[in-house]
PDB file of C-alpha atoms in Angstrom:
ATOM      1  CA  GLN A   1     -42.406 -27.388 -21.565  1.00 82.00           C
ATOM      2  CA  VAL A   2     -44.627 -24.359 -22.187  1.00 90.00           C
ATOM      3  CA  GLN A   3     -44.524 -22.132 -25.241  1.00 94.00           C
ATOM      4  CA  LEU A   4     -46.358 -18.831 -25.498  1.00 96.00           C
ATOM      5  CA  VAL A   5     -46.924 -17.188 -28.845  1.00 96.00           C
ATOM      6  CA  GLU A   6     -48.269 -13.679 -28.983  1.00 97.00           C
ATOM      7  CA  SER A   7     -50.018 -11.859 -31.867  1.00 97.00           C
ATOM      8  CA  GLY A   8     -52.243  -8.919 -32.513  1.00 98.00           C
ATOM      9  CA  GLY A   9     -49.843  -6.050 -32.024  1.00 98.00           C
ATOM     10  CA  GLY A  10     -49.467  -3.265 -34.511  1.00 98.00           C
ATOM     11  CA  LEU A  11     -49.795   0.417 -35.207  1.00 98.00           C
ATOM     12  CA  VAL A  12     -52.861   2.183 -34.070  1.00 98.00           C
ATOM     13  CA  GLN A  13     -53.911   5.829 -33.667  1.00 98.00           C
ATOM     14  CA  ALA A  14     -54.547   7.228 -30.216  1.00 98.00           C
ATOM     15  CA  GLY A  15     -58.008   6.415 -29.061  1.00 98.00           C
ATOM     16  CA  GLY A  16     -58.173   3.253 -31.134  1.00 98.00           C
ATOM     17  CA  SER A  17     -58.211  -0.355 -30.077  1.00 98.00           C
ATOM     18  CA  LEU A  18     -56.134  -3.558 -30.434  1.00 98.00           C
ATOM     19  CA  ARG A  19     -56.726  -7.073 -29.256  1.00 98.00           C
ATOM     20  CA  LEU A  20     -53.686  -9.123 -28.305  1.00 98.00           C
ATOM     21  CA  SER A  21     -53.725 -12.860 -28.058  1.00 98.00           C
ATOM     22  CA  CYS A  22     -51.382 -15.369 -26.425  1.00 97.00           C
ATOM     23  CA  ALA A  23     -51.607 -18.995 -27.500  1.00 95.00           C
ATOM     24  CA  ALA A  24     -50.074 -21.493 -25.071  1.00 93.00           C
ATOM     25  CA  SER A  25     -48.832 -24.964 -26.014  1.00 92.00           C
ATOM     26  CA  GLY A  26     -46.922 -27.708 -24.315  1.00 87.00           C
ATOM     27  CA  ARG A  27     -47.525 -28.829 -20.765  1.00 80.00           C
ATOM     28  CA  THR A  28     -49.867 -26.031 -19.788  1.00 74.00           C
ATOM     29  CA  SER A  29     -51.996 -26.099 -16.707  1.00 71.00           C
ATOM     30  CA  SER A  30     -55.477 -24.738 -16.517  1.00 71.00           C
ATOM     31  CA  ARG A  31     -54.710 -23.613 -13.009  1.00 78.00           C
ATOM     32  CA  SER A  32     -51.944 -21.324 -14.022  1.00 86.00           C
ATOM     33  CA  SER A  33     -52.328 -17.580 -13.774  1.00 92.00           C
ATOM     34  CA  MET A  34     -51.644 -15.607 -16.978  1.00 94.00           C
ATOM     35  CA  ALA A  35     -50.461 -12.079 -17.279  1.00 97.00           C
ATOM     36  CA  TRP A  36     -49.392  -9.333 -19.656  1.00 98.00           C
ATOM     37  CA  PHE A  37     -46.377  -7.135 -19.029  1.00 98.00           C
ATOM     38  CA  ARG A  38     -45.017  -4.341 -21.185  1.00 98.00           C
ATOM     39  CA  GLN A  39     -41.733  -2.651 -21.726  1.00 98.00           C
ATOM     40  CA  ALA A  40     -41.208   0.657 -23.477  1.00 97.00           C
ATOM     41  CA  PRO A  41     -37.785   1.752 -24.774  1.00 91.00           C
ATOM     42  CA  GLY A  42     -35.586   2.854 -21.898  1.00 93.00           C
ATOM     43  CA  LYS A  43     -38.080   1.807 -19.198  1.00 95.00           C
ATOM     44  CA  GLU A  44     -38.388  -1.124 -16.877  1.00 95.00           C
ATOM     45  CA  ARG A  45     -40.825  -3.936 -17.465  1.00 96.00           C
ATOM     46  CA  GLU A  46     -44.224  -2.946 -16.195  1.00 97.00           C
ATOM     47  CA  PHE A  47     -47.184  -5.096 -15.102  1.00 98.00           C
ATOM     48  CA  VAL A  48     -50.294  -4.570 -17.189  1.00 98.00           C
ATOM     49  CA  ALA A  49     -52.912  -7.226 -16.313  1.00 98.00           C
ATOM     50  CA  ALA A  50     -53.294 -10.667 -14.955  1.00 97.00           C
ATOM     51  CA  ILE A  51     -55.978 -13.330 -14.773  1.00 95.00           C
ATOM     52  CA  SER A  52     -56.244 -16.194 -12.361  1.00 90.00           C
ATOM     53  CA  TRP A  53     -57.196 -19.738 -13.272  1.00 83.00           C
ATOM     54  CA  THR A  54     -60.638 -19.008 -11.865  1.00 83.00           C
ATOM     55  CA  GLY A  55     -61.047 -15.988 -14.014  1.00 84.00           C
ATOM     56  CA  GLY A  56     -60.354 -13.184 -11.567  1.00 92.00           C
ATOM     57  CA  SER A  57     -58.609 -10.228 -13.202  1.00 96.00           C
ATOM     58  CA  TYR A  58     -56.150  -7.626 -11.998  1.00 97.00           C
ATOM     59  CA  TYR A  59     -54.919  -4.455 -13.645  1.00 98.00           C
ATOM     60  CA  ALA A  60     -52.322  -1.776 -13.339  1.00 98.00           C
ATOM     61  CA  ASP A  61     -53.831   1.544 -12.467  1.00 98.00           C
ATOM     62  CA  SER A  62     -52.689   3.003 -15.704  1.00 97.00           C
ATOM     63  CA  VAL A  63     -54.896   0.703 -17.758  1.00 98.00           C
ATOM     64  CA  LYS A  64     -57.982   0.228 -15.553  1.00 98.00           C
ATOM     65  CA  GLY A  65     -61.133   0.884 -17.422  1.00 98.00           C
ATOM     66  CA  ARG A  66     -59.382   0.681 -20.763  1.00 98.00           C
ATOM     67  CA  PHE A  67     -57.926  -2.892 -20.958  1.00 98.00           C
ATOM     68  CA  THR A  68     -59.681  -6.142 -20.433  1.00 98.00           C
ATOM     69  CA  ILE A  69     -57.904  -9.486 -19.897  1.00 98.00           C
ATOM     70  CA  SER A  70     -59.738 -12.725 -20.595  1.00 96.00           C
ATOM     71  CA  ARG A  71     -58.954 -16.385 -21.215  1.00 93.00           C
ATOM     72  CA  ASP A  72     -60.453 -19.192 -23.237  1.00 90.00           C
ATOM     73  CA  ASN A  73     -59.295 -22.367 -21.590  1.00 83.00           C
ATOM     74  CA  ALA A  74     -60.727 -24.501 -24.388  1.00 85.00           C
ATOM     75  CA  LYS A  75     -58.459 -22.699 -26.884  1.00 88.00           C
ATOM     76  CA  ASN A  76     -55.608 -22.385 -24.443  1.00 88.00           C
ATOM     77  CA  THR A  77     -55.432 -18.703 -25.216  1.00 93.00           C
ATOM     78  CA  VAL A  78     -55.317 -15.445 -23.247  1.00 95.00           C
ATOM     79  CA  TYR A  79     -56.428 -12.147 -24.628  1.00 97.00           C
ATOM     80  CA  LEU A  80     -55.854  -8.524 -23.940  1.00 98.00           C
ATOM     81  CA  GLN A  81     -58.492  -6.216 -25.302  1.00 98.00           C
ATOM     82  CA  MET A  82     -57.013  -2.679 -25.376  1.00 98.00           C
ATOM     83  CA  ASP A  83     -59.357   0.222 -25.911  1.00 98.00           C
ATOM     84  CA  SER A  84     -58.852   3.992 -25.777  1.00 98.00           C
ATOM     85  CA  LEU A  85     -55.144   3.534 -26.394  1.00 98.00           C
ATOM     86  CA  LYS A  86     -52.765   6.287 -25.403  1.00 98.00           C
ATOM     87  CA  LEU A  87     -49.303   7.259 -26.588  1.00 97.00           C
ATOM     88  CA  ASP A  88     -47.958   5.949 -23.275  1.00 96.00           C
ATOM     89  CA  ASP A  89     -49.258   2.484 -24.129  1.00 98.00           C
ATOM     90  CA  THR A  90     -46.595   2.147 -26.772  1.00 98.00           C
ATOM     91  CA  ALA A  91     -44.408  -0.849 -25.742  1.00 98.00           C
ATOM     92  CA  VAL A  92     -43.513  -4.394 -26.434  1.00 98.00           C
ATOM     93  CA  TYR A  93     -46.128  -6.504 -24.747  1.00 98.00           C
ATOM     94  CA  HIS A  94     -45.203  -9.887 -23.331  1.00 98.00           C
ATOM     95  CA  CYS A  95     -47.499 -12.711 -22.300  1.00 97.00           C
ATOM     96  CA  ALA A  96     -46.428 -14.690 -19.223  1.00 96.00           C
ATOM     97  CA  ALA A  97     -47.672 -17.852 -17.516  1.00 94.00           C
ATOM     98  CA  GLU A  98     -47.310 -19.021 -13.987  1.00 91.00           C
ATOM     99  CA  GLN A  99     -46.272 -22.614 -13.548  1.00 82.00           C
ATOM    100  CA  GLY A 100     -49.231 -23.575 -11.423  1.00 74.00           C
ATOM    101  CA  SER A 101     -47.668 -23.085  -7.978  1.00 74.00           C
ATOM    102  CA  GLY A 102     -50.755 -21.216  -6.727  1.00 74.00           C
ATOM    103  CA  SER A 103     -49.034 -17.877  -6.301  1.00 76.00           C
ATOM    104  CA  PHE A 104     -51.289 -14.906  -5.712  1.00 82.00           C
ATOM    105  CA  ALA A 105     -48.551 -12.300  -6.485  1.00 91.00           C
ATOM    106  CA  TYR A 106     -50.078 -11.575  -9.850  1.00 91.00           C
ATOM    107  CA  ARG A 107     -48.283  -8.202 -10.342  1.00 94.00           C
ATOM    108  CA  VAL A 108     -44.808  -9.555  -9.777  1.00 94.00           C
ATOM    109  CA  ALA A 109     -42.851 -10.624 -12.815  1.00 95.00           C
ATOM    110  CA  THR A 110     -40.978 -13.389 -10.931  1.00 94.00           C
ATOM    111  CA  THR A 111     -44.276 -15.139 -10.384  1.00 93.00           C
ATOM    112  CA  TYR A 112     -44.254 -16.236 -14.006  1.00 94.00           C
ATOM    113  CA  ALA A 113     -42.018 -18.995 -15.290  1.00 92.00           C
ATOM    114  CA  TYR A 114     -42.866 -18.819 -18.974  1.00 94.00           C
ATOM    115  CA  TRP A 115     -42.734 -15.814 -21.294  1.00 96.00           C
ATOM    116  CA  GLY A 116     -43.687 -15.109 -24.844  1.00 97.00           C
ATOM    117  CA  GLN A 117     -41.471 -13.403 -27.450  1.00 96.00           C
ATOM    118  CA  GLY A 118     -43.447 -10.146 -27.296  1.00 97.00           C
ATOM    119  CA  THR A 119     -45.567  -8.209 -29.705  1.00 98.00           C
ATOM    120  CA  GLN A 120     -45.091  -4.559 -30.479  1.00 98.00           C
ATOM    121  CA  VAL A 121     -47.832  -2.042 -29.953  1.00 98.00           C
ATOM    122  CA  THR A 122     -47.313   1.431 -31.287  1.00 98.00           C
ATOM    123  CA  VAL A 123     -49.792   4.195 -30.605  1.00 98.00           C
ATOM    124  CA  SER A 124     -49.504   7.210 -32.797  1.00 97.00           C
ATOM    125  CA  SER A 125     -50.908  10.708 -32.276  1.00 94.00           C
TER     126      SER A 125
END
């Protein structure tokens, strides 16, 4: 019912910036929380950032002060602005959407019912 399409990943030098986007289609809800997770090779999926339907944002400690999550409800799109990128930020980044149940467990992967295909972010030295 909901499809998420990510874009904006790529190769960037350490210290640089990228802006990821996640366009949602289908039976989306404006009250759904949205989030970004990432997974590096050989590592478990990691919470990155989330945004509630009211606009409140939440971040992993590793990205606080460097990443900013936002949403444009009119465009049905969520963004992740990534600044001061580090080598450890290299991963496949996935967009996720909650189904509108009202969960506040923003950092938990099982909160989200819908997932995008992922977009690769590679940070070079």
